[in-house]
mmCIF file of C-alpha atoms and ligand atoms in Angstrom:
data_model
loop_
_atom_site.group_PDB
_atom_site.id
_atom_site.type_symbol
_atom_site.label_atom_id
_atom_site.label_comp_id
_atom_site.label_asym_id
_atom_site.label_seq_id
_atom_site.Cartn_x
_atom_site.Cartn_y
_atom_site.Cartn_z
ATOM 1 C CA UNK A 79 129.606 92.373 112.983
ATOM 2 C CA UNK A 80 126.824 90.526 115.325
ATOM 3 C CA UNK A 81 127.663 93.864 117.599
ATOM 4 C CA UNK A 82 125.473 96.104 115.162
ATOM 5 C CA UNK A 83 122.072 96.386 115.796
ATOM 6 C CA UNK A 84 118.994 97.299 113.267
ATOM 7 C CA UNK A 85 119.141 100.431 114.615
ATOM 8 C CA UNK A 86 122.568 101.108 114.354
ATOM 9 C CA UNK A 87 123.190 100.103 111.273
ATOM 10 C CA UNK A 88 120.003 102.551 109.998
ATOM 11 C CA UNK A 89 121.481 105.186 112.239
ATOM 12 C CA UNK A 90 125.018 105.000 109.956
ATOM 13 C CA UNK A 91 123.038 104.059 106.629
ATOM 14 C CA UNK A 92 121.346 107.229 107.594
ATOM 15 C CA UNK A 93 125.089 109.048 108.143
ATOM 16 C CA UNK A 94 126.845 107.863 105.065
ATOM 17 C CA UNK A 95 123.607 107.692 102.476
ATOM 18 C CA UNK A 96 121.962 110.255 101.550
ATOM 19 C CA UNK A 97 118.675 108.321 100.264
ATOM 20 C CA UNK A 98 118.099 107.248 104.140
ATOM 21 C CA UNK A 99 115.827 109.733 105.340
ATOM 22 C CA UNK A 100 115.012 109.896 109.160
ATOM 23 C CA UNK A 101 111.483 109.193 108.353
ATOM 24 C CA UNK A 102 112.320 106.527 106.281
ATOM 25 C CA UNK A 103 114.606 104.508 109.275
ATOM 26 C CA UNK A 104 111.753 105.006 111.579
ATOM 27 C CA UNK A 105 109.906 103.204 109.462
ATOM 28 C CA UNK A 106 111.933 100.368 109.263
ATOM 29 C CA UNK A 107 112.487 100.025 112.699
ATOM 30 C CA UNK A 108 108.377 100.231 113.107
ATOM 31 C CA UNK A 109 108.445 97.598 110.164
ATOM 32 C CA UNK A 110 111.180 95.275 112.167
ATOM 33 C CA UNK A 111 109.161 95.815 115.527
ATOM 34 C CA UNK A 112 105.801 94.506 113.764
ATOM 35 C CA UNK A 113 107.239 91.537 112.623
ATOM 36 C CA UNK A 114 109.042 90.967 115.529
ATOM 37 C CA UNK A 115 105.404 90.376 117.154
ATOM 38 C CA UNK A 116 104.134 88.505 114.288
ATOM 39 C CA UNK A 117 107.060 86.051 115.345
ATOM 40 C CA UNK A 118 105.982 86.075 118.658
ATOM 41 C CA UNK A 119 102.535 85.041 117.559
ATOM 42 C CA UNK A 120 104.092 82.525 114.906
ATOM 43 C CA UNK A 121 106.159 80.874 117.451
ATOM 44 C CA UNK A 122 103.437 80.527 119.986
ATOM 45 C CA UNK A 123 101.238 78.924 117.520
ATOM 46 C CA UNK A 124 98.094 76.539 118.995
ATOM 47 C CA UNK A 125 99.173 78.065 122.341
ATOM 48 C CA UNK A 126 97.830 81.686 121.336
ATOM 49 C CA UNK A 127 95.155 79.685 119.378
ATOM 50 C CA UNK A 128 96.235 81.722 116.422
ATOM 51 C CA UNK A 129 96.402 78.679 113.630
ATOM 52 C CA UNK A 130 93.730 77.810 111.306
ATOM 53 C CA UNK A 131 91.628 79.540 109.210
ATOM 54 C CA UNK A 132 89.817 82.948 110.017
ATOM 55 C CA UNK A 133 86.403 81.674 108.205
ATOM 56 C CA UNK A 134 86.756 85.121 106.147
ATOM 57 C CA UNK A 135 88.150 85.664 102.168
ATOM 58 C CA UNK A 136 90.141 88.253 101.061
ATOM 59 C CA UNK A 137 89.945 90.185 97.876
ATOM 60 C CA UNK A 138 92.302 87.824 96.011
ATOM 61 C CA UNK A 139 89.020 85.198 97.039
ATOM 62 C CA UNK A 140 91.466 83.226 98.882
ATOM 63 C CA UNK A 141 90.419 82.001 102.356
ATOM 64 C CA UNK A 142 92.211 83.558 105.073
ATOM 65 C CA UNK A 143 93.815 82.022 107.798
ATOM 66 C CA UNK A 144 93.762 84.049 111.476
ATOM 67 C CA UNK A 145 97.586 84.705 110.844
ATOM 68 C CA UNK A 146 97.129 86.229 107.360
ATOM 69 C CA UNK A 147 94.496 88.592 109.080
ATOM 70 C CA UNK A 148 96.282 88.928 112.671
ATOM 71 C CA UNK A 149 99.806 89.834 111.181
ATOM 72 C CA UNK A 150 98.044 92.455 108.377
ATOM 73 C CA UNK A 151 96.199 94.036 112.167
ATOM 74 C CA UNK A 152 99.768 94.356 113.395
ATOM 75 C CA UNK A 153 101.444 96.418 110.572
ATOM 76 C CA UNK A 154 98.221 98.342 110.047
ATOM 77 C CA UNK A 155 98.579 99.041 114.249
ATOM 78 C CA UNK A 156 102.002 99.401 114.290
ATOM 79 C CA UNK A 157 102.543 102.018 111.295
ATOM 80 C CA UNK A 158 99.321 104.388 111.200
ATOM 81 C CA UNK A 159 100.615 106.694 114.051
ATOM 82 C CA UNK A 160 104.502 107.252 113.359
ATOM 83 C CA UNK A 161 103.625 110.409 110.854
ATOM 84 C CA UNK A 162 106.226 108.677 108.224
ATOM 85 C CA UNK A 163 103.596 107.171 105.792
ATOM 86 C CA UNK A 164 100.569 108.069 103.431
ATOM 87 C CA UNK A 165 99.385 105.528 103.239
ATOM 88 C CA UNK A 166 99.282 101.630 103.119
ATOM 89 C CA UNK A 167 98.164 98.779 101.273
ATOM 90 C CA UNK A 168 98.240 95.067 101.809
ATOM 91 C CA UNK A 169 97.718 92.050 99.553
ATOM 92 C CA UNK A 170 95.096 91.282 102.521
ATOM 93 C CA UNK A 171 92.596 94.449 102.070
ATOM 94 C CA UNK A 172 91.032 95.302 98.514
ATOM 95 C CA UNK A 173 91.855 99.194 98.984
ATOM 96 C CA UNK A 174 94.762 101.387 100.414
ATOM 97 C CA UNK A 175 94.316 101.981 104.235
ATOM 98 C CA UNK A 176 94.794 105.776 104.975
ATOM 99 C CA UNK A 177 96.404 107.129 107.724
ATOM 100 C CA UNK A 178 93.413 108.409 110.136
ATOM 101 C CA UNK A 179 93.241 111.938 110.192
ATOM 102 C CA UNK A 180 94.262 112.319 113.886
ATOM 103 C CA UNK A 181 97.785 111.351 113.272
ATOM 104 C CA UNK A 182 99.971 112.962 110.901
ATOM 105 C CA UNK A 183 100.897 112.202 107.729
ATOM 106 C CA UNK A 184 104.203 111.277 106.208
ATOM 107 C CA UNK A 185 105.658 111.030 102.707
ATOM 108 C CA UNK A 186 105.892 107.055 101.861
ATOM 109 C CA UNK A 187 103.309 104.260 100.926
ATOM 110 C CA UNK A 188 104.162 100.842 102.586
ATOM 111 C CA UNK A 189 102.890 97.615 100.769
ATOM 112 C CA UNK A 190 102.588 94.272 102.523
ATOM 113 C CA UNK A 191 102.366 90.397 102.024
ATOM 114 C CA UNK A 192 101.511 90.672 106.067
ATOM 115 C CA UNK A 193 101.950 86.694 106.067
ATOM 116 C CA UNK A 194 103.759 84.614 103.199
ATOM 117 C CA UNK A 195 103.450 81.246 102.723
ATOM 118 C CA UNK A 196 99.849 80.535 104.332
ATOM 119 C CA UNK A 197 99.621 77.406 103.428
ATOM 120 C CA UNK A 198 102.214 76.375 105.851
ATOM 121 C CA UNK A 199 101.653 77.843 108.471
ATOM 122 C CA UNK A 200 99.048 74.784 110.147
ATOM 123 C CA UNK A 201 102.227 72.542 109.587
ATOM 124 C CA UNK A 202 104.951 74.551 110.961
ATOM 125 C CA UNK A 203 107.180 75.311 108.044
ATOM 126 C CA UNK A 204 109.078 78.302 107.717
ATOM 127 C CA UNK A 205 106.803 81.253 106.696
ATOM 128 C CA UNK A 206 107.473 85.183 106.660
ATOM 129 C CA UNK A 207 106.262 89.570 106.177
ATOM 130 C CA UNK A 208 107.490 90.855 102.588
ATOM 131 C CA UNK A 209 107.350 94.870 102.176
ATOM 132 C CA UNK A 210 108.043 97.138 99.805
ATOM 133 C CA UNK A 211 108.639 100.811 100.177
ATOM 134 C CA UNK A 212 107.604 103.709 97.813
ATOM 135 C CA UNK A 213 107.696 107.568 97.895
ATOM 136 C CA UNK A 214 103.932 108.999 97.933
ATOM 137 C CA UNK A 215 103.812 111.467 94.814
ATOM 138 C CA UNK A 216 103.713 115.592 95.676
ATOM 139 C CA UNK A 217 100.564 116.068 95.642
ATOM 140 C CA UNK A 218 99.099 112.890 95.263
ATOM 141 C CA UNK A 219 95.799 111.879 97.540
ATOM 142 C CA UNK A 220 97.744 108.730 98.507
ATOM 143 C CA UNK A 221 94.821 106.496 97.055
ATOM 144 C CA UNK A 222 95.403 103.380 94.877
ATOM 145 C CA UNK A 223 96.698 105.362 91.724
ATOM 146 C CA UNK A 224 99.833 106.732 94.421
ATOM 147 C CA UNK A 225 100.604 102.847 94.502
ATOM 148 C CA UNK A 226 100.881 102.071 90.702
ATOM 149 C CA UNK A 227 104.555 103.134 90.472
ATOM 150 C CA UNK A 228 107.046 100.397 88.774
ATOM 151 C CA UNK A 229 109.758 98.663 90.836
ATOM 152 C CA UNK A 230 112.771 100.578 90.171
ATOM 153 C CA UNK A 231 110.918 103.236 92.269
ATOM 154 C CA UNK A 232 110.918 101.456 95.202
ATOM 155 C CA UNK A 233 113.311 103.084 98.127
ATOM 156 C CA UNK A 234 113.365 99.753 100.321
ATOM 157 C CA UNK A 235 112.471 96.438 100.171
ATOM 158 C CA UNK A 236 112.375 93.336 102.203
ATOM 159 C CA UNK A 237 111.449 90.189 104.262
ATOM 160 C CA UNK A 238 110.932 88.588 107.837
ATOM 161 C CA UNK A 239 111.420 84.980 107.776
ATOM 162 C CA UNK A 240 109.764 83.042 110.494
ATOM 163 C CA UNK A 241 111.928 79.849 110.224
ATOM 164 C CA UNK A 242 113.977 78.231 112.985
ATOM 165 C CA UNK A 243 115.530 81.725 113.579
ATOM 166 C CA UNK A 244 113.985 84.525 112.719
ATOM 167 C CA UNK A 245 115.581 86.911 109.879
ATOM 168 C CA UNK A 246 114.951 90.234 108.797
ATOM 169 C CA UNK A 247 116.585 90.784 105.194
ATOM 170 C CA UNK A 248 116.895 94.300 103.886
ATOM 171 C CA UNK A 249 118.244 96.343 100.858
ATOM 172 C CA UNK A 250 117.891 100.046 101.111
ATOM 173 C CA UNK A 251 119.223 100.051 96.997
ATOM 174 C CA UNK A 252 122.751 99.203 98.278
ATOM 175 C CA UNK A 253 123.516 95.865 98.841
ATOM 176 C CA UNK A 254 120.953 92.871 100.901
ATOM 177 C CA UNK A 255 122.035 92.548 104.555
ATOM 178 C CA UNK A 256 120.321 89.844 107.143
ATOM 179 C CA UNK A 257 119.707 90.377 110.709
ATOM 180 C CA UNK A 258 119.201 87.916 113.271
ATOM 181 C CA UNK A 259 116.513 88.229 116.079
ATOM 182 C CA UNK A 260 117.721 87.383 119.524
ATOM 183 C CA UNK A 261 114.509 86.686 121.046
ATOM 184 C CA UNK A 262 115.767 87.403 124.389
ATOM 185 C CA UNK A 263 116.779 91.016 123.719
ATOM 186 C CA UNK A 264 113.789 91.598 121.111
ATOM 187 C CA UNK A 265 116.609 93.345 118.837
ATOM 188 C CA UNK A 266 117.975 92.427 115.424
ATOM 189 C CA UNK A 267 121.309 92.193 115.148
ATOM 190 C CA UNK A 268 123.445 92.147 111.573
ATOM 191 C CA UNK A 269 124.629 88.915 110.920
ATOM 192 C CA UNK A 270 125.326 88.792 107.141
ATOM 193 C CA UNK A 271 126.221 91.895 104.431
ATOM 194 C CA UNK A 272 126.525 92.241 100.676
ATOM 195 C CA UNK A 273 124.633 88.599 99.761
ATOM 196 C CA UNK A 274 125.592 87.547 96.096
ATOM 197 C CA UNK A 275 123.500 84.800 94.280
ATOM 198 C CA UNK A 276 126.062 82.896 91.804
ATOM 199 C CA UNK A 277 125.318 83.672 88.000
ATOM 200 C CA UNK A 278 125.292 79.427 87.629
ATOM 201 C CA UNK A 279 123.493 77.327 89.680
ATOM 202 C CA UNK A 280 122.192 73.319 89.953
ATOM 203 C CA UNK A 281 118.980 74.148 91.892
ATOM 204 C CA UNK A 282 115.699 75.323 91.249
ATOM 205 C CA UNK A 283 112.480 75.541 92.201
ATOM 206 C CA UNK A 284 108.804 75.198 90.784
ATOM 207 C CA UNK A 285 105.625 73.514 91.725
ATOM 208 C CA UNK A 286 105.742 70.903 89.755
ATOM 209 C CA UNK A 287 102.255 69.792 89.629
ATOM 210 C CA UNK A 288 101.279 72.718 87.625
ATOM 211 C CA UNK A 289 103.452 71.254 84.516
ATOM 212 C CA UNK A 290 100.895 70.271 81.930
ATOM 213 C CA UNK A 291 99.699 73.985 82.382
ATOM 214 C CA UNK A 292 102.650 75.519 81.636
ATOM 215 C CA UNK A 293 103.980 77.282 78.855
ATOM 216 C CA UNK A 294 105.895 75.982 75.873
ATOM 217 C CA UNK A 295 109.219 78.095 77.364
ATOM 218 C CA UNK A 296 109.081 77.098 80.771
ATOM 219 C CA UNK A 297 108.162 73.503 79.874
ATOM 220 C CA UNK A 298 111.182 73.070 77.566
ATOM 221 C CA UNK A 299 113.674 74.720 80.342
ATOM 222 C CA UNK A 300 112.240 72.858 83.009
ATOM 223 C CA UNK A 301 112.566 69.704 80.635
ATOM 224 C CA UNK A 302 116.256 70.176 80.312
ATOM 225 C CA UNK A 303 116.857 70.056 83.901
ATOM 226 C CA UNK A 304 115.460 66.913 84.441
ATOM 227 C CA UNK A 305 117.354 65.534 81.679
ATOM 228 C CA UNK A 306 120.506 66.886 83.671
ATOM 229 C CA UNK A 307 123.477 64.954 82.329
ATOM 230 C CA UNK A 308 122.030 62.964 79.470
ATOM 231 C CA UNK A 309 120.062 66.284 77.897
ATOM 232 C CA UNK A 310 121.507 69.580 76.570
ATOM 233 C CA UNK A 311 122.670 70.904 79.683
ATOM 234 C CA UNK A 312 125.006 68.263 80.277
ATOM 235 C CA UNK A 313 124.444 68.407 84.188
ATOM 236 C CA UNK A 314 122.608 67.197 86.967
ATOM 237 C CA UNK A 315 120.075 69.312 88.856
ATOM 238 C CA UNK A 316 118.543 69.486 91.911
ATOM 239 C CA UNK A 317 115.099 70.553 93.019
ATOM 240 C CA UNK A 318 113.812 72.453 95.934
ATOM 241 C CA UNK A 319 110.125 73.426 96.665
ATOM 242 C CA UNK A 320 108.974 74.630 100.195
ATOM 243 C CA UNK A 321 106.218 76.502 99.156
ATOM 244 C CA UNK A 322 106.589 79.945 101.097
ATOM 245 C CA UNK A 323 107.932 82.437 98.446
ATOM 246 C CA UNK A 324 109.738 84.106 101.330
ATOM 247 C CA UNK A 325 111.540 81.156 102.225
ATOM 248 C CA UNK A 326 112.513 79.774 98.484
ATOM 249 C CA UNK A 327 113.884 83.149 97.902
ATOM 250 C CA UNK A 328 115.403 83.175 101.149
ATOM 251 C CA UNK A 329 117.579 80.009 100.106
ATOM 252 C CA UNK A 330 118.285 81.291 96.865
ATOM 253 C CA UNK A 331 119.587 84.349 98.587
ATOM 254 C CA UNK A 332 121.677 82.107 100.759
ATOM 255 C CA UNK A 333 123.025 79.388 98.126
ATOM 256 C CA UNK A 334 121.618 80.632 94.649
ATOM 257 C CA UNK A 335 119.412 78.828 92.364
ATOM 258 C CA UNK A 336 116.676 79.769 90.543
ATOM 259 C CA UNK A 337 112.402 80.582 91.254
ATOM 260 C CA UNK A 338 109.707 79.997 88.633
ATOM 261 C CA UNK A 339 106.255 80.605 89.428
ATOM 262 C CA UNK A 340 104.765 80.741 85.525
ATOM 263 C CA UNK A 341 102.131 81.953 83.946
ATOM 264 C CA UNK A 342 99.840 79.219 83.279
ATOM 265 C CA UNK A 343 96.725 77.943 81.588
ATOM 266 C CA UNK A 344 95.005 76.582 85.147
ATOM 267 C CA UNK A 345 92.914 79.835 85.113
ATOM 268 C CA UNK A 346 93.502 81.421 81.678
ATOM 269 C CA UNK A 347 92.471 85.487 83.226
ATOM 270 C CA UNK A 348 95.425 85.124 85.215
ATOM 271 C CA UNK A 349 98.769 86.736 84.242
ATOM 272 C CA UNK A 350 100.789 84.475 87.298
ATOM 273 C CA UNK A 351 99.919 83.489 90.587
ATOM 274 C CA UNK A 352 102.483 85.710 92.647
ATOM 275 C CA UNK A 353 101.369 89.355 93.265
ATOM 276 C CA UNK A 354 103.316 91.897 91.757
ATOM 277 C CA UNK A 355 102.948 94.760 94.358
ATOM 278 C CA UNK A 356 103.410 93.045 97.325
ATOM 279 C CA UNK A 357 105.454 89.723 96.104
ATOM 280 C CA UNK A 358 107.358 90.316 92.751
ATOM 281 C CA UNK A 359 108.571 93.706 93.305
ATOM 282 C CA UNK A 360 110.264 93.307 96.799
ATOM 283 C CA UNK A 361 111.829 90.376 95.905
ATOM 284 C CA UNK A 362 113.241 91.271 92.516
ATOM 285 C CA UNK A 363 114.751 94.562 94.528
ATOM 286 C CA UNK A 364 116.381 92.135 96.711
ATOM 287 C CA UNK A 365 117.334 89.423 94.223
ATOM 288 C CA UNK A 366 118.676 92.202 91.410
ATOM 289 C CA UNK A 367 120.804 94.207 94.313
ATOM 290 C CA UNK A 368 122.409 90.694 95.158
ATOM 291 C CA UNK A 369 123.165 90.073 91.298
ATOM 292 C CA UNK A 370 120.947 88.055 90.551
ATOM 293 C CA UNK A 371 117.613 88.627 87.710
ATOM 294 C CA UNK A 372 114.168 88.754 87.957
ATOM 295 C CA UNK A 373 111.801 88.533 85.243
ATOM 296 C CA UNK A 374 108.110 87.577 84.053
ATOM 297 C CA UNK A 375 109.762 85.904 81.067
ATOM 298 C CA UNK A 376 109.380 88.785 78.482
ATOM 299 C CA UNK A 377 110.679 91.867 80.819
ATOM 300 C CA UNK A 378 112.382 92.702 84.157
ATOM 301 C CA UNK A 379 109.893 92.451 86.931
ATOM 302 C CA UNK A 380 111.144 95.587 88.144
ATOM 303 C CA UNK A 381 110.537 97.744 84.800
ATOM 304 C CA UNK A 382 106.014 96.133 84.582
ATOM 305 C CA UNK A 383 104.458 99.163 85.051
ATOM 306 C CA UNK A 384 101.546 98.306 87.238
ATOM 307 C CA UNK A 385 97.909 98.537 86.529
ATOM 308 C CA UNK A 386 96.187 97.692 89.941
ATOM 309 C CA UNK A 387 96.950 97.311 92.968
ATOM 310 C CA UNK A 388 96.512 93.221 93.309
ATOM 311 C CA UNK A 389 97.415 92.602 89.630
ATOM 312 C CA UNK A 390 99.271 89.214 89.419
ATOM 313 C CA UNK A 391 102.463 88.482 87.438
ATOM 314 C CA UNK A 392 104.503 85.292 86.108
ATOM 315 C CA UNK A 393 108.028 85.315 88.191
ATOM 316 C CA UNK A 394 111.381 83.563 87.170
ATOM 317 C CA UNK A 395 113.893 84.887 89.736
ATOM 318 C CA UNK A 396 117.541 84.079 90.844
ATOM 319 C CA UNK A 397 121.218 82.775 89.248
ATOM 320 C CA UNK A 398 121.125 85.351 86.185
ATOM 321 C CA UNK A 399 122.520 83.054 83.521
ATOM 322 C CA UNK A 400 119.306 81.001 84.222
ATOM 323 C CA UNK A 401 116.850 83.450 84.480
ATOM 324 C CA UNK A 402 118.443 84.861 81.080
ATOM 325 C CA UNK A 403 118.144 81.349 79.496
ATOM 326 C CA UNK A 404 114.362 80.932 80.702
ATOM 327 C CA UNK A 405 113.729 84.670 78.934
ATOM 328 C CA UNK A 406 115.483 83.772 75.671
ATOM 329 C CA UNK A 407 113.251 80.680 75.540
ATOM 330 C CA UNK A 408 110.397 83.015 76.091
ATOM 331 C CA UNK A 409 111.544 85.118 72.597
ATOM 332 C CA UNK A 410 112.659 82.151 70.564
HETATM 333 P P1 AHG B 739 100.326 83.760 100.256
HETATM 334 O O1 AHG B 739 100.460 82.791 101.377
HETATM 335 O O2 AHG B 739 100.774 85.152 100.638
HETATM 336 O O3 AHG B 739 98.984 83.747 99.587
HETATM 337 O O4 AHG B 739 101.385 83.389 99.130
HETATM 338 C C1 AHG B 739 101.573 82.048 98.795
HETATM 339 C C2 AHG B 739 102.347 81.997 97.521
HETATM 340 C C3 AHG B 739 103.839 81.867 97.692
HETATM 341 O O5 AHG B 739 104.311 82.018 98.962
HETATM 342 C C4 AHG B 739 104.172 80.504 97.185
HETATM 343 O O6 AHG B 739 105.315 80.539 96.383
HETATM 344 C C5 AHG B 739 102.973 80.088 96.386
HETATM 345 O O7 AHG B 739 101.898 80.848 96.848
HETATM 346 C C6 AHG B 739 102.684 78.632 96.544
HETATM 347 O O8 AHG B 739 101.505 78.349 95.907
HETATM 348 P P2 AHG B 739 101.110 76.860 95.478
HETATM 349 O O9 AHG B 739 101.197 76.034 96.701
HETATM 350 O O10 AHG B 739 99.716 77.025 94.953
HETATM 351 O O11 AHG B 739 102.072 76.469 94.407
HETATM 352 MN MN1 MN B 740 102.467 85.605 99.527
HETATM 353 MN MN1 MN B 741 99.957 86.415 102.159
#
C-alpha cells in the first residue's frame, strides 16, 4: 500500500469514480502541496522565526499568531492560479477571496481553517490545515452567498496534521484514507484506507473548564462518565483533551471516542465555539464516512443550513452510540 502516492491514488479515484473530476484532483494535489510547506514552516519553528503572535486580529476578534496568517498566505498563493476554483474563503479573512481576474476561473469554492489548534503552536503540540470542498453554483458570482451551502454538499473534505509525522487525511464521499509525508521525497504516500470509528467507546474529550457553563444535556452525559462504574453507565472512562480540533479528531479517527465542544453560556450570542464552515463541516464529512455521527445536539452537523460564512456551531462528534445518547439527552 505505502507504494501509492497522493497522486496516484487521485489518478485511479479519478479512473474508477466518476465524482473525481480532473479539476477537482488538481486541487487536491495543490491543497496537499500547500500544506506540505506549512509543515515545512511548522517544523522549522523559532528557526524561521515564524512562532508567536502576528500583533493583528482576525474577524472572529481572535489574535492571530504569524502561523495562522503565514499558512492562510500559502493556500491563498498556492490555489488562486490553477483555474480549478471560484473562489475561496478562510476562517482567517472576513470575506471570500476571488480569484484575480488574470487567471482563470474554475468551478469549486475551497474553505480553510489555514492553521488549527493555534494555541499550541508556541508549545509544540501537534497542530494542522482543515478544508472543505464545495461546487460553486451555475451562475453564481462566487461571493459569500456561493458559500452558504449545507454539508452534505460538500465534494471533499479533509485535514493535515502537523504532529510527529505529518498526515494528510482525505474522504472524497467514499471512505477516509491517511497519507504519510516522507519529508525526504516531499510526496504523500497512502498508509491507511477505509478508517472506522467503533459505535462504543471509553474515551472522550471536552474542555473541561467550561463545565459550569454548560448545558443541562451535556452536563448530565458528561456527569455519567465520570461516575464510570459506580453511575448509570456501569463503566469506566477515560479522558483525552489536546486542544487542536484536528488532532482530537485525528485520534478519534484512529481509536474512536467521542468530541464535545458545547454550546455554552460563557458568551450567551454564541451558538458554539467551533466554526461551522471551516471546522464542523469537514470533520463531520470525515467522521460520518468512517461511521461515526456528528451533531450540534438537536441535528446532524451536516444537514445546518448555514447562514454566514463564520457562523459558529455546538459539535458532539465520534462513536455513534454516544453521540446518539448526547442528542437524546438534548430532546428529553
Ligand atoms: P483555531 O486555532 O483554528 O482558532 O481553533 C481552535 C479550536 C479548536 O482547535 C479547539 O478544539 C478549540 O479551539 C480549543 O479551544 P479552547 O482551548 O478554548 O477550549
Ligand atoms: Mn480551528
Ligand atoms: Mn485556525
Amino acid at each position: 500500500m505505502h507504494d501509492i502516492t497522493l497522486s496516484r491514488f487521485l489518478i485511479e479515484a479519478q479512473r474508477e469514480q466518476q465524482s473525481l473530476s480532473a479539476d477537482l484532483r488538481q486541487l487536491l494535489e495543490v491543497v496537499a502541496r500547500a500544506c506540505t510547506a506549512i509543515a515545512v514552516a511548522v517544523n522549522k519553528g523559532d528557526l524561521a522565526g515564524v512562532l508567536g503572535s502576528a500583533g493583528s486580529g482576525n474577524v472572529q476578534g481572535e489574535v492571530q499568531k504569524k502561523l495562522d496568517v503565514i499558512s492562510n498566505d500559502i493556500l491563498l498563493a498556492a490555489n488562486e492560479w490553477g483555474g480549478h476554483l471560484a473562489a475561496m474563503a478562510s476562517e482567517e479573512m472576513e470575506h471570500p477571496h476571488p480569484i484575480p481576474h488574470r487567471y482563470p476561473k474554475g468551478e469549486y469554492l475551497l474553505l480553510f481553517d489555514p492553521l488549527d489548534g493555534s494555541s499550541n503552536i508556541d508549545v509544540n503540540v501537534s497542530i494542522g490545515t482543515i478544508f472543505s470542498v464545495l461546487r460553486c453554483p451555475a451562475g453564481s458570482a462566487a461571493d459569500e452567498q456561493a458559500f452558504l451551502q449545507n454539508g452534505r454538499q460538500q465534494v471533499c473534505a479533509g485535514y493535515a496534521l502537523y504532529g510527529p509525522t505529518t498526515l494528510l487525511v482525505l474522504t472524497l464521499g467514499q471512505g477516509v484514507h491517511v497519507f504519510t509525508l516522507d519529508r525526504e521525497t516531499c510526496t504523500f504516500h497512502l498508509t491507511q484506507k477505509n478508517l472506522r470509528i467503533p459505535e462504543d467507546t471509553q474515551e472522550y474529550a471536552i474542555n473541561a473548564s467550561n463545565a459550569r457553563h454548560w448545558e443541562a444535556p451535556v452536563q448530565r452525559y458528561i456527569a455519567e462518565l465520570q461516575a464510570g462504574k459506580d453511575g448509570v453507565r456501569g463503566k469506566d472512562f477515560n479522558m483525552r483533551w489536546v486542544g487542536s480540533m484536528v488532532a482530537d479528531v485525528h485520534r478519534i479517527l484512529s481509536r474512536g471516542g467521542i468530541f464535545l465542544y458545547p454550546k455554552d453560556t460563557k458568551d450567551a450570542g454564541k451558538a458554539g465555539k467551533l466554526r461551522l464552515m471551516y471546522e464542523a463541516n469537514p470533520m463531520a464529512f470525515l467522521v460520518e464516512q468512517a461511521g461515526g455521527a456528528a451533531s450540534d445536539g438537536r441535528r446532524d452537523i451536516l444537514d445546518i443550513a448555514p447562514e454566514t460564512l463564520h457562523q459558529r456551531v455546538a459539535v458532539v462528534l465520534g462513536a455513534r452510540h454516544e453521540v446518539e445518547r448526547v442528542a437524546a439527552y438534548h430532546l428529553s
